[in-house]
């Protein structure tokens, strides 16, 4: 057993077998389709069949399994993809919810076996496993179907107004990226067979450097702006070329470390290799900016925003842009449309309603197992609100900025005046709370104890006085509780 994965499909195998049955040479056909001749011979003699029927599911019913698959797709579309281990946990929960703990063959402590998982994937070839990419929360809420549609609605009006269909040199786009923090070259290196780890010395510093790039739809680019921390002196291929060049420099001189002084010189050499006209034009084309095309947007990279706790199914976007290619099939019309929340017998709390039931993603019987992440409302937390698409060079937007600037100045002046008035009122209140001495008395009185002669006699007598510089009243030093 060589362990090599076959490089042909079932359809290719079937076509090759039919040619051999029709009289074609066995070895020539095997070479033509890249299939071992022994395999063709075995299938010609009908030793094997092209496909095997999936093993029946002994743990979940077909309805429960379809609901689990729909839940997996829904969670992936909303930025919360589930893992293989979590699917096993959910399957165990479904078995317990159905009251089949005594009759099931599944070990409820360990969960379904790996054999069950392999058969589960065989029954659902639409499921695929891959590494998830990290996505910032701001991008999730900013790159919504509604925001993308608003952008194209605004951009198309400018596109038509200025006749930009034949003026790609006037359409610019800019963005920034950061370099540093252990950049890694994607080139594979050579080592001894069987070695588990191979290390490479880092040739760049861990200092963060920002590069601002600007290109147009004609494939041209202007020199990038490099921003270093505390001073001001196509990203994926650019970073790859930069890291590759840095690693190659280390092979020539091992003591070279690319820092701030060497960064701009190295970037100058690798920037033209990454910011090519082909890469730049491809970026504008994939974004649908030039040529203008809404259909160019890859909807599989648009994550649906998780509905709020009080959301209704009608609030879910229904536009074609909001429907990813991996969306599950629409459930049957017989699915329940409401979910009645029952209080917990222990804490007497009512669980929030599961809007997946109302949306028809899962049946009501699984509402307590297939649940979405909880959304807690924190009124005190202020998050940045994504702004709609707008033309920042228009007169209307400039007037809006000036108006906001004027309002901010007025608010700051108002707060400053209110603070000054509060301090003045506090000072006046402190002065008016001091009661003046009686008019019929001859000498000065202590403003606190109201006595001219201090209490006590001999060594215990109070004979030191102090006068306030503001109100000019006199106080016994001991009454005022000051040291000097």
Coordinates of C-alpha atoms in Angstrom, one line a residue:
X1 CA 0.0 0.0 0.0
X2 CA 1.7 3.2 -1.2
X3 CA -0.8 5.5 0.7
X4 CA -1.0 7.8 -2.3
X5 CA -4.4 9.5 -2.8
X6 CA -6.1 8.8 -6.1
X7 CA -6.1 11.7 -8.6
X8 CA -9.1 10.7 -10.6
X9 CA -12.9 11.0 -10.1
X10 CA -15.6 8.3 -10.3
X11 CA -16.8 9.8 -13.6
X12 CA -13.3 9.6 -15.1
X13 CA -13.0 6.0 -13.9
X14 CA -16.4 5.1 -15.4
X15 CA -15.5 6.7 -18.7
X16 CA -12.2 4.8 -18.9
X17 CA -13.8 1.5 -18.1
X18 CA -16.4 2.1 -20.9
X19 CA -13.5 2.7 -23.4
X20 CA -11.8 -0.5 -22.4
X21 CA -15.0 -2.5 -22.8
X22 CA -15.4 -0.9 -26.2
X23 CA -12.1 -2.4 -27.3
X24 CA -9.5 0.2 -26.4
X25 CA -6.1 -0.9 -25.1
X26 CA -6.0 -1.4 -21.3
X27 CA -2.6 0.1 -20.7
X28 CA -3.0 3.0 -23.2
X29 CA -6.4 3.9 -21.6
X30 CA -4.8 3.7 -18.1
X31 CA -2.0 6.0 -19.2
X32 CA -4.5 8.4 -20.9
X33 CA -6.6 8.9 -17.8
X34 CA -3.9 8.4 -15.1
X35 CA -5.5 5.3 -13.7
X36 CA -3.6 2.2 -12.7
X37 CA -4.2 -0.5 -15.3
X38 CA -4.9 -3.1 -12.5
X39 CA -7.7 -0.9 -11.3
X40 CA -9.2 -0.7 -14.8
X41 CA -9.0 -4.4 -15.2
X42 CA -10.7 -5.0 -11.8
X43 CA -13.6 -2.7 -12.7
X44 CA -13.8 -4.2 -16.1
X45 CA -14.3 -7.6 -14.5
X46 CA -16.9 -6.1 -12.2
X47 CA -15.0 -6.9 -9.1
X48 CA -15.9 -3.5 -7.6
X49 CA -18.8 -1.1 -8.1
X50 CA -18.4 2.6 -8.7
X51 CA -20.0 3.8 -5.5
X52 CA -21.2 2.2 -2.2
X53 CA -24.4 3.1 -0.5
X54 CA -23.8 5.1 2.7
X55 CA -24.1 3.2 5.9
X56 CA -27.4 3.7 7.6
X57 CA -27.5 6.0 10.7
X58 CA -28.2 4.1 13.9
X59 CA -27.8 7.1 16.2
X60 CA -30.0 9.9 14.7
X61 CA -33.1 9.9 12.6
X62 CA -32.9 11.3 9.0
X63 CA -34.9 14.4 10.2
X64 CA -32.6 15.0 13.1
X65 CA -29.5 14.6 10.9
X66 CA -30.8 17.0 8.3
X67 CA -31.6 19.5 11.1
X68 CA -28.0 19.1 12.4
X69 CA -26.6 19.8 8.9
X70 CA -28.8 22.9 8.5
X71 CA -27.5 24.1 11.9
X72 CA -23.9 23.6 10.8
X73 CA -24.4 25.6 7.7
X74 CA -26.3 28.4 9.5
X75 CA -23.5 28.7 12.1
X76 CA -20.8 28.8 9.4
X77 CA -22.7 31.5 7.5
X78 CA -22.9 33.7 10.6
X79 CA -19.2 33.5 11.6
X80 CA -19.5 30.7 14.2
X81 CA -18.4 27.5 12.4
X82 CA -18.6 24.3 14.5
X83 CA -15.9 21.7 14.8
X84 CA -16.0 17.9 14.5
X85 CA -15.9 17.4 18.3
X86 CA -18.8 19.9 18.7
X87 CA -20.9 18.0 16.2
X88 CA -20.4 14.9 18.3
X89 CA -21.5 16.7 21.4
X90 CA -24.6 18.0 19.6
X91 CA -25.4 14.5 18.3
X92 CA -25.3 13.2 21.9
X93 CA -27.5 16.1 23.1
X94 CA -30.1 15.2 20.3
X95 CA -30.1 11.6 21.5
X96 CA -30.7 12.6 25.1
X97 CA -33.4 15.2 24.1
X98 CA -35.2 12.4 22.2
X99 CA -35.3 10.2 25.3
X100 CA -33.3 7.4 23.7
X101 CA -30.6 7.0 26.3
X102 CA -31.6 3.4 27.1
X103 CA -32.0 2.2 23.5
X104 CA -29.1 3.9 21.7
X105 CA -25.8 2.2 20.9
X106 CA -23.8 5.4 21.2
X107 CA -21.6 5.8 24.3
X108 CA -23.2 8.9 25.9
X109 CA -20.1 9.6 27.9
X110 CA -17.6 9.5 25.0
X111 CA -20.0 10.5 22.3
X112 CA -20.3 9.1 18.8
X113 CA -17.2 7.3 17.5
X114 CA -14.9 8.2 14.6
X115 CA -16.6 5.6 12.5
X116 CA -20.0 7.4 13.0
X117 CA -18.3 10.7 11.9
X118 CA -16.9 9.2 8.7
X119 CA -20.2 7.7 7.8
X120 CA -22.0 11.0 8.7
X121 CA -19.7 12.8 6.2
X122 CA -20.3 10.1 3.6
X123 CA -24.1 10.6 3.9
X124 CA -23.6 14.3 3.5
X125 CA -20.9 15.0 0.8
X126 CA -21.9 18.7 0.9
X127 CA -20.0 19.0 4.2
X128 CA -16.3 20.0 4.0
X129 CA -13.6 20.5 6.6
X130 CA -11.1 23.4 6.3
X131 CA -9.2 25.8 8.4
X132 CA -11.2 28.9 9.4
X133 CA -9.8 32.3 8.7
X134 CA -9.9 35.0 11.5
X135 CA -12.3 37.9 10.8
X136 CA -12.5 41.1 12.8
X137 CA -15.8 41.9 14.4
X138 CA -15.8 45.3 12.7
X139 CA -15.5 43.7 9.3
X140 CA -18.4 41.3 10.1
X141 CA -20.7 44.3 10.8
X142 CA -19.3 46.5 8.1
X143 CA -19.2 44.0 5.2
X144 CA -22.9 43.2 5.3
X145 CA -25.0 42.7 2.2
X146 CA -26.8 45.9 3.0
X147 CA -23.5 47.9 3.2
X148 CA -22.2 46.4 0.0
X149 CA -25.5 47.2 -1.8
X150 CA -25.4 50.8 -0.5
X151 CA -21.8 51.1 -1.8
X152 CA -22.6 49.9 -5.3
X153 CA -25.8 52.1 -5.4
X154 CA -23.7 55.2 -4.6
X155 CA -20.7 54.2 -6.7
X156 CA -22.8 53.3 -9.8
X157 CA -24.3 56.8 -9.8
X158 CA -20.8 58.4 -9.9
X159 CA -19.6 55.8 -12.4
X160 CA -22.4 56.8 -14.8
X161 CA -22.2 60.5 -14.1
X162 CA -18.5 60.9 -14.9
X163 CA -18.4 58.2 -17.7
X164 CA -15.8 56.1 -15.9
X165 CA -16.3 53.0 -18.0
X166 CA -13.5 54.2 -20.3
X167 CA -11.4 56.0 -17.6
X168 CA -9.8 53.4 -15.4
X169 CA -6.9 55.7 -14.7
X170 CA -9.2 58.0 -12.7
X171 CA -10.4 55.2 -10.4
X172 CA -8.1 54.9 -7.4
X173 CA -8.2 52.7 -4.3
X174 CA -6.0 52.8 -1.2
X175 CA -5.5 50.8 1.9
X176 CA -2.9 50.2 4.6
X177 CA -1.2 47.1 6.0
X178 CA 1.3 46.4 8.8
X179 CA 4.6 44.7 8.6
X180 CA 6.4 43.0 11.5
X181 CA 5.5 40.6 14.3
X182 CA 7.3 37.5 12.9
X183 CA 6.7 37.6 9.2
X184 CA 7.1 34.2 7.6
X185 CA 8.2 33.3 4.1
X186 CA 5.9 30.7 2.3
X187 CA 8.8 29.2 0.4
X188 CA 9.4 25.6 1.5
X189 CA 12.9 24.7 2.7
X190 CA 14.9 21.4 2.4
X191 CA 16.0 19.2 5.3
X192 CA 16.6 15.5 6.2
X193 CA 13.8 13.0 5.6
X194 CA 11.9 12.2 8.8
X195 CA 12.7 15.5 10.6
X196 CA 9.7 16.9 12.4
X197 CA 10.8 20.5 12.9
X198 CA 13.0 22.8 10.9
X199 CA 13.7 26.4 12.2
X200 CA 14.7 29.5 10.4
X201 CA 16.3 32.5 12.1
X202 CA 14.2 35.7 12.0
X203 CA 15.6 38.3 9.7
X204 CA 13.2 41.1 10.5
X205 CA 12.6 43.0 13.7
X206 CA 9.3 42.8 15.6
X207 CA 8.7 46.5 15.3
X208 CA 5.3 47.4 13.6
X209 CA 5.6 49.4 10.4
X210 CA 2.6 50.6 8.4
X211 CA 2.6 50.9 4.6
X212 CA -0.1 52.8 2.8
X213 CA -0.6 51.8 -0.8
X214 CA -2.6 53.5 -3.5
X215 CA -3.3 52.1 -7.0
X216 CA -5.8 52.8 -9.9
X217 CA -7.9 50.5 -12.0
X218 CA -5.5 51.0 -15.0
X219 CA -2.8 49.0 -13.1
X220 CA -0.7 52.0 -12.0
X221 CA 0.6 52.6 -8.5
X222 CA 2.1 55.6 -6.8
X223 CA 5.0 55.3 -4.3
X224 CA 3.8 53.8 -1.0
X225 CA 3.7 55.9 2.2
X226 CA 5.6 54.3 5.0
X227 CA 4.6 55.2 8.6
X228 CA 6.9 54.3 11.4
X229 CA 5.7 54.3 15.2
X230 CA 6.2 58.0 16.7
X231 CA 7.6 59.4 13.6
X232 CA 6.4 60.0 10.1
X233 CA 9.4 59.9 7.7
X234 CA -2.1 44.2 -3.0
X235 CA -0.8 43.4 0.7
X236 CA -0.8 39.6 0.5
X237 CA 1.7 39.2 -2.4
X238 CA 3.6 42.2 -1.1
X239 CA 4.1 40.6 2.3
X240 CA 5.0 37.3 0.7
X241 CA 7.6 38.9 -1.5
X242 CA 9.0 40.9 1.4
X243 CA 9.3 37.9 3.7
X244 CA 10.9 35.8 0.9
X245 CA 13.5 38.5 0.2
X246 CA 14.3 38.9 3.9
X247 CA 14.8 35.2 4.3
X248 CA 17.1 35.1 1.3
X249 CA 19.2 37.9 2.7
X250 CA 19.7 35.8 5.8
X251 CA 21.3 33.1 3.7
X252 CA 23.9 35.6 2.4
X253 CA 24.5 37.4 5.6
X254 CA 23.3 35.8 8.8
X255 CA 23.9 39.0 10.9
X256 CA 21.5 41.1 8.8
X257 CA 18.3 42.2 10.7
X258 CA 15.8 44.2 8.7
X259 CA 14.7 47.1 10.9
X260 CA 13.5 50.7 10.3
X261 CA 16.7 51.7 8.5
X262 CA 16.7 48.8 6.0
X263 CA 12.9 48.5 5.6
X264 CA 12.3 51.2 3.0
X265 CA 15.3 50.0 0.9
X266 CA 14.1 46.4 0.9
X267 CA 10.5 47.4 0.2
X268 CA 11.7 49.4 -2.8
X269 CA 13.0 46.2 -4.4
X270 CA 10.0 44.0 -3.7
X271 CA 7.2 46.5 -4.2
X272 CA 7.3 46.4 -8.1
X273 CA 7.3 42.6 -8.1
X274 CA 4.0 42.5 -6.0
X275 CA 2.3 45.7 -7.2
X276 CA 2.2 44.6 -10.9
X277 CA -0.4 45.8 -13.3
X278 CA -2.0 42.3 -13.5
X279 CA -2.4 42.1 -9.7
X280 CA -3.8 45.6 -9.4
X281 CA -6.3 45.1 -12.2
X282 CA -7.3 41.7 -10.7
X283 CA -8.0 43.5 -7.4
X284 CA -10.3 46.0 -9.0
X285 CA -12.0 43.3 -11.1
X286 CA -12.6 41.0 -8.1
X287 CA -14.1 43.8 -6.1
X288 CA -16.5 44.8 -8.9
X289 CA -15.1 48.4 -9.0
X290 CA -13.8 48.2 -12.6
X291 CA -15.4 47.0 -14.7
X292 CA -18.5 47.8 -12.6
X293 CA -20.2 44.5 -11.6
X294 CA -22.1 43.7 -8.5
X295 CA -21.9 40.0 -9.4
X296 CA -18.1 40.1 -9.0
X297 CA -18.4 40.2 -5.2
X298 CA -17.6 36.9 -3.6
X299 CA -20.6 36.3 -1.4
X300 CA -19.0 33.4 0.4
X301 CA -16.8 35.9 2.2
X302 CA -19.7 37.9 3.4
X303 CA -20.7 36.8 6.9
X304 CA -24.3 37.2 8.0
X305 CA -24.7 39.3 11.1
X306 CA -26.1 37.3 14.0
X307 CA -29.7 38.4 14.7
X308 CA -30.5 40.0 18.0
X309 CA -32.4 38.2 20.7
X310 CA -35.7 39.9 19.7
X311 CA -35.2 39.5 15.9
X312 CA -37.9 38.1 13.7
X313 CA -37.5 35.9 10.6
X314 CA -38.7 38.8 8.5
X315 CA -35.6 40.9 9.4
X316 CA -33.3 38.4 7.7
X317 CA -31.9 39.8 4.4
X318 CA -33.5 38.1 1.4
X319 CA -31.5 39.7 -1.4
X320 CA -29.5 37.5 -3.7
X321 CA -26.3 39.1 -2.4
X322 CA -27.1 37.9 1.1
X323 CA -27.4 34.2 0.1
X324 CA -24.1 32.4 0.1
X325 CA -23.4 29.4 -2.1
X326 CA -23.2 27.1 0.8
X327 CA -26.6 27.9 2.2
X328 CA -28.7 24.8 3.2
X329 CA -31.8 23.9 1.4
X330 CA -35.1 25.5 2.5
X331 CA -36.8 23.3 5.2
X332 CA -40.2 21.9 4.5
X333 CA -43.3 24.1 5.1
X334 CA -44.5 21.8 7.8
X335 CA -41.8 23.1 10.2
X336 CA -43.1 24.9 13.3
X337 CA -43.1 28.6 13.2
X338 CA -43.0 29.3 16.9
X339 CA -41.1 28.1 19.9
X340 CA -42.8 28.2 23.3
X341 CA -40.3 28.9 26.1
X342 CA -40.8 26.9 29.3
X343 CA -39.2 27.9 32.6
X344 CA -36.4 25.9 34.0
X345 CA -37.5 23.6 36.9
X346 CA -34.4 24.4 38.9
X347 CA -33.9 28.2 38.6
X348 CA -37.4 29.0 37.2
X349 CA -35.8 31.2 34.5
X350 CA -37.2 31.2 31.0
X351 CA -34.7 30.5 28.2
X352 CA -34.6 32.9 25.3
X353 CA -36.6 31.9 22.2
X354 CA -34.7 30.1 19.5
X355 CA -35.2 32.1 16.3
X356 CA -33.8 29.2 14.2
X357 CA -37.1 27.4 14.8
X358 CA -39.1 30.5 13.6
X359 CA -36.8 30.7 10.6
X360 CA -37.4 27.0 9.7
X361 CA -33.7 26.0 10.1
X362 CA -34.4 23.3 12.8
X363 CA -37.5 21.7 14.2
X364 CA -39.0 22.8 17.5
X365 CA -38.1 19.4 19.1
X366 CA -34.4 20.3 18.9
X367 CA -34.7 24.0 20.0
X368 CA -33.0 23.2 23.4
X369 CA -30.0 21.5 21.8
X370 CA -29.2 23.3 18.6
X371 CA -28.9 26.9 20.0
X372 CA -27.0 29.9 18.7
X373 CA -24.5 31.9 20.8
X374 CA -26.2 34.1 23.4
X375 CA -26.2 37.9 22.8
X376 CA -26.1 39.9 26.0
X377 CA -27.0 43.6 25.7
X378 CA -24.5 45.9 27.5
X379 CA -26.0 49.4 27.4
X380 CA -22.8 51.0 28.8
X381 CA -20.5 49.6 26.1
X382 CA -20.2 52.0 23.2
X383 CA -19.2 50.4 20.0
X384 CA -18.2 52.1 16.8
X385 CA -21.2 52.3 14.5
X386 CA -20.4 51.5 10.8
X387 CA -21.1 54.5 8.6
X388 CA -22.9 54.1 5.3
X389 CA -21.2 54.6 1.9
X390 CA -20.6 58.3 1.1
X391 CA -18.6 60.5 -1.2
X392 CA -16.1 62.3 1.0
X393 CA -15.1 64.8 -1.7
X394 CA -18.6 66.1 -2.3
X395 CA -19.7 69.6 -1.1
X396 CA -22.5 68.1 1.0
X397 CA -20.1 65.9 3.0
X398 CA -17.6 68.8 3.4
X399 CA -20.4 71.0 4.8
X400 CA -21.4 68.1 7.1
X401 CA -17.8 67.9 8.5
X402 CA -17.7 71.6 9.0
X403 CA -21.1 71.6 10.8
X404 CA -19.9 68.7 13.1
X405 CA -16.7 70.5 13.8
X406 CA -18.6 73.7 14.8
X407 CA -20.9 71.7 17.0
X408 CA -18.0 70.0 18.8
X409 CA -16.4 73.4 19.5
X410 CA -19.7 74.7 20.9
X411 CA -20.1 71.7 23.1
X412 CA -16.6 72.0 24.4
X413 CA -17.0 75.7 25.2
X414 CA -20.4 75.0 26.9
X415 CA -18.9 72.3 29.1
X416 CA -15.9 74.5 30.0
X417 CA -18.3 77.3 31.0
X418 CA -20.5 74.9 33.1
X419 CA -17.4 73.7 34.9
X420 CA -16.3 77.2 35.7
X421 CA -19.7 78.1 37.0
X422 CA -19.9 75.0 39.1
X423 CA -16.5 75.8 40.7
X424 CA -17.6 79.4 41.4
X425 CA -20.9 78.3 42.9
X426 CA -19.0 75.9 45.2
X427 CA -16.6 78.6 46.3
X428 CA -19.5 81.0 47.1
X429 CA -21.3 78.3 49.0
X430 CA -18.3 77.6 51.1
X431 CA -18.0 81.3 52.0
X432 CA -21.7 81.8 52.8
X433 CA -21.7 78.8 55.2
X434 CA -19.4 80.7 57.6
X435 CA -21.5 82.6 60.2
X436 CA -20.1 86.0 61.1
X437 CA -19.5 86.9 64.7
X438 CA -22.3 88.8 66.7
X439 CA -22.2 92.6 66.2
X440 CA -22.6 93.3 69.9
X441 CA -19.3 91.5 70.8
X442 CA -16.2 93.6 71.2
X443 CA -13.4 91.3 70.2
X444 CA -12.8 88.9 67.3
X445 CA -14.5 85.5 67.6
X446 CA -13.4 82.1 66.3
X447 CA -15.6 81.4 63.3
X448 CA -16.1 77.8 64.4
X449 CA -16.4 77.7 68.2
X450 CA -17.7 81.3 68.5
X451 CA -15.6 82.1 71.5
X452 CA -13.2 84.9 72.1
X453 CA -11.4 83.4 75.0
X454 CA -10.2 79.8 74.3
X455 CA -11.5 77.1 76.6
X456 CA -9.3 75.6 79.3
X457 CA -6.7 77.3 81.4
X458 CA -3.0 77.0 82.0
X459 CA -1.2 74.7 79.7
X460 CA -4.4 73.4 78.1
X461 CA -5.5 76.9 76.9
X462 CA -5.8 77.6 73.2
X463 CA -3.8 80.7 72.5
X464 CA -2.9 80.4 68.8
X465 CA -5.1 82.0 66.0
X466 CA -5.1 81.9 62.2
X467 CA -6.8 84.2 59.7
X468 CA -8.3 83.0 56.3
X469 CA -6.9 84.9 53.3
X470 CA -10.2 84.7 51.5
X471 CA -12.9 85.5 54.0
X472 CA -10.6 87.3 56.5
X473 CA -12.2 85.5 59.5
X474 CA -10.2 84.3 62.5
X475 CA -10.0 80.7 63.7
X476 CA -8.4 79.0 66.6
X477 CA -5.5 77.0 65.3
X478 CA -6.9 73.8 67.0
X479 CA -10.4 74.4 65.8
X480 CA -9.2 74.8 62.2
X481 CA -7.2 71.6 62.4
X482 CA -4.2 72.9 60.6
X483 CA -0.6 72.4 61.5
X484 CA 0.8 75.9 60.9

